[in-house]
Amino acid sequence: MPESKSRVTVHSTLTVVSDKPVKPGKSYPLSVLDHAMGFHTLHIVFYYRYNRLESGDSSDLGRLRESLSEVLSYYPPVTGRLLKDDNGNWEVKYNDAGVRTLKAKVDCSLDEWLKSANGNEERDLTVWEDMPEETKVWSPYRIQMNDFEGGGLAIGLSCPHMQADPTCATTLMKSWTEMYRRIAISHPPFFHPPSLRGRTNPNTNTISVQNYEAKSRMETPTNVKMSTVTFRFSDTIIKKCLLEIQSKCPNATPFDMLAALFWSSVTNAKSPSSKQVSLSIGMDFRKRMHAPLPHGYFGNALHFSSVSTDQSKMEEGGLDYMTQIIHDHLSSIVEEEYWSIIDWLESKKQEGGKHPPPFQMYGPELTCANLEHVSAFAAVLDDKKPVHVSYHIGNVEGEGLILVLPSPEEGFGRTVMVTLPEDQTDKLCKDPAILRLEPTMLISGRL
């Protein structure tokens, strides 16, 4: 069956450089945690009810281009180029090469797209490009401006994951929109990769190290067709659900409950293969440390841990039980676990100080990442908040990925994006436990 024609047409490309030139010869080394994420890419799409032409943005992007040039002056690693140092490790050479920016037209309205597009189609709104062998002239950050018929704009931001995690990339976008609105940048970038490096007295004897060791040896299934569906849950329904389980899980968070719900539902959608079921949980640790990293910390600050239970207990205990074990697991993680992973990665350096090769972090086991803290809906253009924000991680293979994200509705409203083998997403969309929460389906191809 032939593939349908894309509704997104890229019609021009330009390069946006920073307002202020950088001093020649400077470079920015990537941290050990940055190198560990080298297997993945990051792609974010911000949707706005914003008409560029009505807002005075001419064919060369007008105010959007001007404010991007201004904000890039604060982010020299974004405009630089990736090169390897004498040890074979990645660093960003500061220069004025700029950020590649694409302009595209979408052959439908914004509302029609949100209702009818699917997760694979949404990829067309961002740039998906493998890093070339020769990186001297390659722009690692790509921005794609997508205009919808009748107004509406989607801004797609793409980069290698080793240069930014979701928190970092979202803060970059928020800083751009603040510059656009002529207000102060609320979380200026903080560039200091040595702040996360191995200690003088390393500790590699922790549960987290055992988890990463096992992850690094896992084989990833290939040639499995994956698809993505997006569910949006209201503040009212999340509060109601938390109230229902309050007697057994009094301190449960929206993430605890949604991770438990989707872990259970994905397990039910799969063919049973073992009595033990496991979930890898990814979380940002910037603010979970005794000396917290600044909001603007530029780089990767993600930690992955693993929780497991018997499938029989999952079925018997239901949502209450699953929520509680996730909550207890996350509450038990101490700062030493984060540092031990940095120590372990440092201990794996090869001769000459070269960082170890990356492996799949989001997987290959079922993974759920907590991104409910990202300030996606604070990226405001004029007075317009995004109507929707999507996050995609490149090279997600294996059992699948669950992303718990904020919602445009303030309070406990949440968006959940799920990427699974195609046959499982179909089952997930019909799961009574999920449908009981009355989700709105977005970017799922289901009208």
Tab-separated table of C-alpha atoms in Angstrom:
chain	number	residue	atom	x	y	z
A	1	MET	CA	0.000	0.000	0.000
A	2	PRO	CA	1.599	3.320	-1.053
A	3	GLU	CA	2.253	5.926	1.616
A	4	SER	CA	-0.096	8.912	1.617
A	5	LYS	CA	1.319	12.263	0.554
A	6	SER	CA	2.498	14.468	3.406
A	7	ARG	CA	0.322	17.468	4.245
A	8	VAL	CA	3.461	19.384	5.265
A	9	THR	CA	5.561	21.011	2.543
A	10	VAL	CA	8.887	22.644	3.368
A	11	HIS	CA	9.312	25.536	0.949
A	12	SER	CA	12.416	27.395	2.133
A	13	THR	CA	15.380	27.273	4.470
A	14	LEU	CA	17.363	30.040	6.100
A	15	THR	CA	20.029	30.356	8.776
A	16	VAL	CA	19.460	32.500	11.856
A	17	VAL	CA	22.630	33.732	13.573
A	18	SER	CA	23.005	35.348	16.972
A	19	ASP	CA	23.053	39.116	17.364
A	20	LYS	CA	26.453	39.096	19.031
A	21	PRO	CA	29.467	37.292	17.574
A	22	VAL	CA	31.260	34.857	19.881
A	23	LYS	CA	34.942	34.957	20.706
A	24	PRO	CA	36.839	32.615	18.378
A	25	GLY	CA	38.469	29.508	19.810
A	26	LYS	CA	35.999	28.896	22.642
A	27	SER	CA	34.334	25.497	23.070
A	28	TYR	CA	31.806	23.829	25.362
A	29	PRO	CA	32.515	20.213	26.399
A	30	LEU	CA	29.531	17.903	26.763
A	31	SER	CA	29.183	16.230	30.159
A	32	VAL	CA	29.315	12.506	30.881
A	33	LEU	CA	25.496	12.514	31.196
A	34	ASP	CA	25.221	14.317	27.849
A	35	HIS	CA	27.348	11.644	26.164
A	36	ALA	CA	25.190	8.923	27.705
A	37	MET	CA	22.149	10.270	25.819
A	38	GLY	CA	23.887	10.068	22.428
A	39	PHE	CA	21.583	7.298	21.202
A	40	HIS	CA	18.524	9.582	21.166
A	41	THR	CA	17.236	12.764	19.550
A	42	LEU	CA	14.673	15.245	20.866
A	43	HIS	CA	11.782	16.810	18.940
A	44	ILE	CA	9.218	19.231	20.398
A	45	VAL	CA	6.239	20.828	18.616
A	46	PHE	CA	4.551	23.955	20.016
A	47	TYR	CA	1.124	24.719	18.490
A	48	TYR	CA	-0.256	28.272	18.492
A	49	ARG	CA	-3.393	30.020	17.304
A	50	TYR	CA	-1.083	32.615	15.864
A	51	ASN	CA	-1.083	34.059	12.373
A	52	ARG	CA	2.426	35.137	11.386
A	53	LEU	CA	1.287	37.469	8.621
A	54	GLU	CA	-1.269	39.260	10.808
A	55	SER	CA	1.401	39.599	13.510
A	56	GLY	CA	3.745	41.444	11.171
A	57	ASP	CA	6.046	38.512	10.429
A	58	SER	CA	6.938	38.766	6.772
A	59	SER	CA	8.407	36.064	4.580
A	60	ASP	CA	11.727	36.136	6.453
A	61	LEU	CA	9.940	35.527	9.824
A	62	GLY	CA	10.096	39.167	10.931
A	63	ARG	CA	9.862	39.598	14.726
A	64	LEU	CA	10.255	35.874	15.303
A	65	ARG	CA	13.583	35.896	13.504
A	66	GLU	CA	14.739	39.059	15.271
A	67	SER	CA	13.933	37.700	18.731
A	68	LEU	CA	15.522	34.340	17.878
A	69	SER	CA	18.739	36.127	16.890
A	70	GLU	CA	18.639	38.010	20.181
A	71	VAL	CA	18.064	34.946	22.362
A	72	LEU	CA	20.772	32.959	20.566
A	73	SER	CA	23.264	35.509	21.892
A	74	TYR	CA	22.598	33.981	25.321
A	75	TYR	CA	22.953	30.395	24.028
A	76	PRO	CA	26.274	30.050	22.130
A	77	PRO	CA	26.222	26.195	22.348
A	78	VAL	CA	23.026	26.253	20.249
A	79	THR	CA	24.635	28.096	17.330
A	80	GLY	CA	27.932	26.175	17.472
A	81	ARG	CA	28.940	22.967	15.744
A	82	LEU	CA	29.654	19.535	17.242
A	83	LEU	CA	33.234	18.330	16.974
A	84	LYS	CA	35.354	15.774	18.803
A	85	ASP	CA	38.252	16.810	21.012
A	86	ASP	CA	41.650	15.118	21.202
A	87	ASN	CA	40.199	12.350	23.429
A	88	GLY	CA	37.382	11.590	20.999
A	89	ASN	CA	34.715	13.255	23.158
A	90	TRP	CA	32.043	15.631	21.887
A	91	GLU	CA	32.280	19.359	22.393
A	92	VAL	CA	30.578	22.341	20.810
A	93	LYS	CA	32.912	24.700	19.005
A	94	TYR	CA	31.530	28.200	19.406
A	95	ASN	CA	31.117	30.024	16.108
A	96	ASP	CA	28.609	32.173	14.298
A	97	ALA	CA	27.312	29.467	11.969
A	98	GLY	CA	23.780	29.867	13.346
A	99	VAL	CA	20.690	27.670	13.521
A	100	ARG	CA	19.103	26.141	10.424
A	101	THR	CA	15.483	27.291	10.194
A	102	LEU	CA	12.927	25.785	7.817
A	103	LYS	CA	9.618	27.254	6.719
A	104	ALA	CA	6.735	24.959	5.820
A	105	LYS	CA	3.069	25.040	4.867
A	106	VAL	CA	0.460	22.639	6.255
A	107	ASP	CA	-2.411	21.834	3.887
A	108	CYS	CA	-5.168	21.992	6.504
A	109	SER	CA	-6.318	24.096	9.438
A	110	LEU	CA	-4.810	23.804	12.916
A	111	ASP	CA	-7.995	22.306	14.373
A	112	GLU	CA	-8.294	19.789	11.559
A	113	TRP	CA	-4.670	18.748	12.084
A	114	LEU	CA	-5.061	18.240	15.842
A	115	LYS	CA	-8.082	16.021	15.196
A	116	SER	CA	-6.967	14.075	12.131
A	117	ALA	CA	-3.161	13.844	12.145
A	118	ASN	CA	-1.425	10.866	13.719
A	119	GLY	CA	1.841	10.623	15.620
A	120	ASN	CA	3.815	9.620	12.546
A	121	GLU	CA	2.444	12.571	10.557
A	122	GLU	CA	3.420	14.914	13.367
A	123	ARG	CA	7.044	14.019	12.726
A	124	ASP	CA	6.765	16.084	9.526
A	125	LEU	CA	6.530	19.256	11.650
A	126	THR	CA	10.085	18.820	12.940
A	127	VAL	CA	13.396	17.830	11.409
A	128	TRP	CA	14.460	14.179	11.754
A	129	GLU	CA	17.989	13.862	10.489
A	130	ASP	CA	20.790	11.526	11.498
A	131	MET	CA	24.014	13.161	12.546
A	132	PRO	CA	26.402	13.037	9.573
A	133	GLU	CA	29.949	11.720	9.884
A	134	GLU	CA	31.220	15.194	9.009
A	135	THR	CA	29.680	17.581	11.566
A	136	LYS	CA	31.704	20.753	10.891
A	137	VAL	CA	28.949	22.419	8.881
A	138	TRP	CA	25.946	20.537	10.314
A	139	SER	CA	23.482	22.523	12.410
A	140	PRO	CA	22.580	20.282	15.376
A	141	TYR	CA	19.644	22.509	16.341
A	142	ARG	CA	16.863	22.785	13.763
A	143	ILE	CA	13.739	24.914	13.921
A	144	GLN	CA	10.798	24.383	11.580
A	145	MET	CA	8.053	27.019	11.291
A	146	ASN	CA	4.819	25.443	10.047
A	147	ASP	CA	1.950	27.693	8.909
A	148	PHE	CA	-1.565	26.201	8.836
A	149	GLU	CA	-4.299	27.201	6.438
A	150	GLY	CA	-6.405	30.031	7.834
A	151	GLY	CA	-3.808	30.900	10.481
A	152	GLY	CA	-2.159	28.833	13.164
A	153	LEU	CA	1.520	28.079	13.672
A	154	ALA	CA	3.482	25.039	14.830
A	155	ILE	CA	7.111	25.579	15.836
A	156	GLY	CA	9.131	22.379	15.721
A	157	LEU	CA	12.417	22.283	17.665
A	158	SER	CA	14.873	19.410	17.095
A	159	CYS	CA	18.329	18.600	18.446
A	160	PRO	CA	20.512	15.673	19.509
A	161	HIS	CA	19.458	14.598	23.000
A	162	MET	CA	23.063	14.812	24.154
A	163	GLN	CA	22.839	18.589	23.726
A	164	ALA	CA	19.599	19.102	25.644
A	165	ASP	CA	17.027	17.174	27.648
A	166	PRO	CA	13.302	18.103	27.474
A	167	THR	CA	13.594	20.570	30.382
A	168	CYS	CA	16.553	22.338	28.801
A	169	ALA	CA	15.028	22.540	25.305
A	170	THR	CA	11.700	23.798	26.668
A	171	THR	CA	13.484	26.536	28.632
A	172	LEU	CA	15.240	27.604	25.414
A	173	MET	CA	11.883	27.946	23.672
A	174	LYS	CA	10.415	29.834	26.633
A	175	SER	CA	13.390	32.223	26.614
A	176	TRP	CA	12.814	32.872	22.908
A	177	THR	CA	9.171	33.798	23.466
A	178	GLU	CA	10.123	36.032	26.401
A	179	MET	CA	12.587	37.837	24.168
A	180	TYR	CA	9.829	38.110	21.539
A	181	ARG	CA	7.565	39.795	24.120
A	182	ARG	CA	10.369	42.119	25.259
A	183	ILE	CA	10.434	40.830	28.825
A	184	ALA	CA	13.358	39.570	30.894
A	185	ILE	CA	14.410	35.946	30.458
A	186	SER	CA	13.115	34.259	33.606
A	187	HIS	CA	15.618	31.356	33.635
A	188	PRO	CA	18.889	32.386	31.957
A	189	PRO	CA	21.031	29.484	30.727
A	190	PHE	CA	23.614	28.101	33.156
A	191	PHE	CA	26.637	26.590	31.393
A	192	HIS	CA	28.808	24.577	33.717
A	193	PRO	CA	29.168	20.907	32.704
A	194	PRO	CA	31.791	20.151	35.404
A	195	SER	CA	28.995	20.592	37.960
A	196	LEU	CA	27.968	17.024	37.120
A	197	ARG	CA	31.152	14.971	37.005
A	198	GLY	CA	32.577	11.976	38.819
A	199	ARG	CA	33.685	12.377	42.430
A	200	THR	CA	37.103	11.890	44.018
A	201	ASN	CA	35.694	8.979	46.045
A	202	PRO	CA	33.345	7.287	43.554
A	203	ASN	CA	30.535	4.944	44.513
A	204	THR	CA	29.347	2.448	41.908
A	205	ASN	CA	27.598	0.070	44.300
A	206	THR	CA	23.980	1.223	44.131
A	207	ILE	CA	20.673	-0.072	42.789
A	208	SER	CA	20.807	2.559	40.037
A	209	VAL	CA	24.184	1.311	38.815
A	210	GLN	CA	22.829	-2.247	38.696
A	211	ASN	CA	19.896	-0.946	36.647
A	212	TYR	CA	22.113	0.947	34.170
A	213	GLU	CA	24.487	-2.019	33.889
A	214	ALA	CA	21.556	-4.263	32.955
A	215	LYS	CA	20.136	-1.652	30.575
A	216	SER	CA	23.477	-1.313	28.780
A	217	ARG	CA	23.471	-5.058	27.995
A	218	MET	CA	19.871	-5.296	26.781
A	219	GLU	CA	19.205	-6.095	23.151
A	220	THR	CA	16.661	-3.908	21.419
A	221	PRO	CA	14.082	-5.475	19.078
A	222	THR	CA	14.179	-3.903	15.636
A	223	ASN	CA	11.812	-3.660	12.667
A	224	VAL	CA	8.770	-3.280	14.928
A	225	LYS	CA	6.419	-0.606	13.603
A	226	MET	CA	5.719	1.906	16.364
A	227	SER	CA	2.892	4.425	16.601
A	228	THR	CA	2.063	7.269	18.960
A	229	VAL	CA	-1.247	8.305	20.519
A	230	THR	CA	-1.946	11.323	22.730
A	231	PHE	CA	-4.476	11.516	25.582
A	232	ARG	CA	-5.450	14.711	27.405
A	233	PHE	CA	-7.025	14.431	30.859
A	234	SER	CA	-8.872	17.275	32.593
A	235	ASP	CA	-8.062	18.761	35.985
A	236	THR	CA	-11.467	17.639	37.271
A	237	ILE	CA	-11.082	13.993	36.272
A	238	ILE	CA	-7.533	13.689	37.659
A	239	LYS	CA	-8.644	15.173	40.997
A	240	LYS	CA	-11.593	12.775	41.084
A	241	CYS	CA	-9.362	9.785	40.393
A	242	LEU	CA	-6.847	10.815	43.061
A	243	LEU	CA	-9.713	11.213	45.531
A	244	GLU	CA	-10.889	7.667	44.779
A	245	ILE	CA	-7.505	6.192	45.722
A	246	GLN	CA	-6.762	8.621	48.562
A	247	SER	CA	-7.510	6.180	51.381
A	248	LYS	CA	-4.720	3.852	50.201
A	249	CYS	CA	-2.456	6.403	48.470
A	250	PRO	CA	-2.929	9.690	50.374
A	251	ASN	CA	0.153	11.384	48.887
A	252	ALA	CA	-0.171	10.180	45.299
A	253	THR	CA	0.623	12.694	42.551
A	254	PRO	CA	-0.948	12.897	39.087
A	255	PHE	CA	2.239	11.321	37.706
A	256	ASP	CA	2.086	8.404	40.172
A	257	MET	CA	-1.490	7.651	39.175
A	258	LEU	CA	-1.083	8.090	35.408
A	259	ALA	CA	2.142	6.079	35.301
A	260	ALA	CA	0.363	3.293	37.198
A	261	LEU	CA	-2.681	3.441	34.914
A	262	PHE	CA	-0.708	3.272	31.666
A	263	TRP	CA	1.770	0.709	32.962
A	264	SER	CA	-1.155	-1.569	33.787
A	265	SER	CA	-2.973	-0.870	30.522
A	266	VAL	CA	0.130	-1.419	28.354
A	267	THR	CA	0.825	-4.681	30.206
A	268	ASN	CA	-2.728	-5.825	29.459
A	269	ALA	CA	-2.337	-4.844	25.795
A	270	LYS	CA	0.724	-7.064	25.378
A	271	SER	CA	0.828	-10.796	24.998
A	272	PRO	CA	1.785	-12.108	28.459
A	273	SER	CA	5.429	-13.176	28.472
A	274	SER	CA	6.454	-13.312	32.136
A	275	LYS	CA	5.022	-13.204	35.643
A	276	GLN	CA	7.226	-10.221	36.543
A	277	VAL	CA	6.410	-6.810	35.037
A	278	SER	CA	8.817	-3.862	35.124
A	279	LEU	CA	8.726	-0.163	34.389
A	280	SER	CA	11.695	2.138	33.846
A	281	ILE	CA	10.980	5.647	35.146
A	282	GLY	CA	12.832	8.708	33.895
A	283	MET	CA	12.801	11.892	35.949
A	284	ASP	CA	14.561	15.242	35.994
A	285	PHE	CA	16.713	15.682	39.099
A	286	ARG	CA	17.615	19.380	38.831
A	287	LYS	CA	15.457	20.259	41.833
A	288	ARG	CA	15.803	16.962	43.698
A	289	MET	CA	19.373	17.584	44.837
A	290	HIS	CA	20.516	19.029	48.170
A	291	ALA	CA	22.129	21.877	46.220
A	292	PRO	CA	19.629	22.193	43.349
A	293	LEU	CA	20.804	22.952	39.851
A	294	PRO	CA	19.446	26.211	38.381
A	295	HIS	CA	16.288	25.968	36.259
A	296	GLY	CA	18.421	27.094	33.328
A	297	TYR	CA	21.039	24.344	33.705
A	298	PHE	CA	21.996	23.625	30.097
A	299	GLY	CA	22.433	19.931	29.410
A	300	ASN	CA	21.073	16.603	30.587
A	301	ALA	CA	19.859	15.985	34.129
A	302	LEU	CA	17.734	12.846	33.710
A	303	HIS	CA	17.832	9.776	35.934
A	304	PHE	CA	16.322	6.381	35.106
A	305	SER	CA	15.261	3.880	37.754
A	306	SER	CA	13.326	0.618	37.655
A	307	VAL	CA	10.301	-0.625	39.579
A	308	SER	CA	8.785	-4.098	39.206
A	309	THR	CA	6.016	-6.299	40.592
A	310	ASP	CA	4.267	-9.581	39.931
A	311	GLN	CA	1.605	-9.443	37.253
A	312	SER	CA	-0.774	-11.293	39.593
A	313	LYS	CA	-0.332	-8.546	42.227
A	314	MET	CA	-0.907	-5.904	39.559
A	315	GLU	CA	-4.192	-7.529	38.598
A	316	GLU	CA	-5.324	-8.124	42.179
A	317	GLY	CA	-4.280	-4.759	43.607
A	318	GLY	CA	-5.547	-2.597	40.758
A	319	LEU	CA	-4.827	1.089	40.375
A	320	ASP	CA	-4.461	1.705	44.139
A	321	TYR	CA	-1.673	-0.836	44.468
A	322	MET	CA	0.183	0.208	41.304
A	323	THR	CA	0.019	3.900	42.226
A	324	GLN	CA	1.370	3.204	45.698
A	325	ILE	CA	4.368	1.153	44.550
A	326	ILE	CA	5.341	3.872	42.064
A	327	HIS	CA	4.969	6.576	44.704
A	328	ASP	CA	6.986	4.580	47.249
A	329	HIS	CA	9.670	3.818	44.672
A	330	LEU	CA	10.167	7.455	43.652
A	331	SER	CA	10.096	8.616	47.275
A	332	SER	CA	12.895	6.182	48.119
A	333	ILE	CA	15.382	7.532	45.555
A	334	VAL	CA	18.109	9.557	47.250
A	335	GLU	CA	20.687	11.914	45.764
A	336	GLU	CA	23.442	9.323	46.065
A	337	GLU	CA	21.725	7.333	43.292
A	338	TYR	CA	22.205	10.222	40.828
A	339	TRP	CA	25.856	10.703	41.718
A	340	SER	CA	26.591	6.984	41.551
A	341	ILE	CA	25.496	6.919	37.885
A	342	ILE	CA	27.858	9.790	37.094
A	343	ASP	CA	30.640	7.902	38.920
A	344	TRP	CA	29.801	4.712	37.019
A	345	LEU	CA	29.794	6.406	33.617
A	346	GLU	CA	33.131	8.032	34.436
A	347	SER	CA	34.519	4.610	35.446
A	348	LYS	CA	33.594	3.271	32.004
A	349	LYS	CA	35.828	5.736	30.191
A	350	GLN	CA	38.164	4.120	27.697
A	351	GLU	CA	41.893	4.591	27.404
A	352	GLY	CA	42.758	8.237	26.925
A	353	GLY	CA	39.599	9.430	28.680
A	354	LYS	CA	37.082	8.724	25.936
A	355	HIS	CA	33.506	8.444	27.166
A	356	PRO	CA	31.841	5.024	26.788
A	357	PRO	CA	29.505	4.483	23.817
A	358	PRO	CA	25.869	5.420	24.500
A	359	PHE	CA	23.062	2.901	24.826
A	360	GLN	CA	19.283	3.130	24.823
A	361	MET	CA	18.091	5.116	27.838
A	362	TYR	CA	14.407	5.378	26.926
A	363	GLY	CA	14.006	1.602	26.842
A	364	PRO	CA	14.345	-1.010	25.591
A	365	GLU	CA	12.081	-1.966	28.532
A	366	LEU	CA	8.784	-0.071	28.904
A	367	THR	CA	9.725	3.445	30.015
A	368	CYS	CA	7.668	6.237	31.553
A	369	ALA	CA	9.222	9.718	31.751
A	370	ASN	CA	7.910	12.382	34.093
A	371	LEU	CA	7.855	15.670	32.166
A	372	GLU	CA	4.900	17.250	33.963
A	373	HIS	CA	7.200	19.980	35.321
A	374	VAL	CA	8.331	21.389	31.946
A	375	SER	CA	7.222	24.980	31.327
A	376	ALA	CA	5.848	24.275	27.849
A	377	PHE	CA	2.725	26.425	28.221
A	378	ALA	CA	4.735	29.383	29.514
A	379	ALA	CA	6.196	29.768	25.997
A	380	VAL	CA	3.734	32.532	25.076
A	381	LEU	CA	3.655	34.376	21.732
A	382	ASP	CA	2.113	37.838	22.208
A	383	ASP	CA	-0.750	36.866	24.535
A	384	LYS	CA	-1.225	33.393	23.070
A	385	LYS	CA	-0.288	30.289	25.046
A	386	PRO	CA	0.323	27.107	23.066
A	387	VAL	CA	-2.877	25.145	22.529
A	388	HIS	CA	-0.862	21.916	22.549
A	389	VAL	CA	2.764	20.822	22.923
A	390	SER	CA	4.095	17.431	21.795
A	391	TYR	CA	7.366	15.742	22.741
A	392	HIS	CA	8.984	12.990	20.678
A	393	ILE	CA	12.146	11.057	21.491
A	394	GLY	CA	14.111	9.593	18.592
A	395	ASN	CA	15.238	5.945	18.549
A	396	VAL	CA	12.582	4.663	20.924
A	397	GLU	CA	12.440	0.966	20.212
A	398	GLY	CA	11.539	-2.051	22.281
A	399	GLU	CA	8.551	-2.122	24.622
A	400	GLY	CA	7.610	1.540	24.267
A	401	LEU	CA	7.543	4.958	25.918
A	402	ILE	CA	4.996	6.825	28.054
A	403	LEU	CA	5.458	10.591	28.504
A	404	VAL	CA	3.447	12.386	31.199
A	405	LEU	CA	3.264	16.055	30.229
A	406	PRO	CA	1.556	19.254	31.370
A	407	SER	CA	-1.727	20.380	29.864
A	408	PRO	CA	-2.869	23.858	28.795
A	409	GLU	CA	-5.437	23.595	31.597
A	410	GLU	CA	-3.890	24.711	34.875
A	411	GLY	CA	-4.065	22.525	37.955
A	412	PHE	CA	-3.947	18.737	37.675
A	413	GLY	CA	-4.754	18.511	33.965
A	414	ARG	CA	-2.205	16.308	32.166
A	415	THR	CA	-1.329	15.108	28.664
A	416	VAL	CA	0.000	11.588	28.127
A	417	MET	CA	1.814	10.603	24.926
A	418	VAL	CA	2.318	6.881	24.382
A	419	THR	CA	4.564	5.276	21.749
A	420	LEU	CA	4.109	1.511	21.414
A	421	PRO	CA	4.155	-1.251	18.816
A	422	GLU	CA	1.257	-0.421	16.507
A	423	ASP	CA	-1.009	-3.320	17.502
A	424	GLN	CA	-0.784	-2.291	21.165
A	425	THR	CA	-1.740	1.363	20.636
A	426	ASP	CA	-4.998	0.212	19.019
A	427	LYS	CA	-5.818	-1.829	22.137
A	428	LEU	CA	-4.797	1.031	24.422
A	429	CYS	CA	-7.267	3.414	22.784
A	430	LYS	CA	-10.092	0.990	23.662
A	431	ASP	CA	-8.970	0.221	27.213
A	432	PRO	CA	-11.946	0.744	29.598
A	433	ALA	CA	-9.658	1.821	32.480
A	434	ILE	CA	-8.322	4.713	30.362
A	435	LEU	CA	-11.655	5.586	28.747
A	436	ARG	CA	-13.188	5.860	32.241
A	437	LEU	CA	-11.109	9.015	32.661
A	438	GLU	CA	-12.800	10.556	29.589
A	439	PRO	CA	-9.630	11.583	27.721
A	440	THR	CA	-9.599	13.868	24.708
A	441	MET	CA	-7.673	12.240	21.872
A	442	LEU	CA	-5.176	14.446	20.016
A	443	ILE	CA	-2.730	13.710	17.190
A	444	SER	CA	-3.968	10.144	17.063
A	445	GLY	CA	-5.712	9.980	13.709
A	446	ARG	CA	-8.949	9.101	15.488
A	447	LEU	CA	-11.825	11.498	14.875
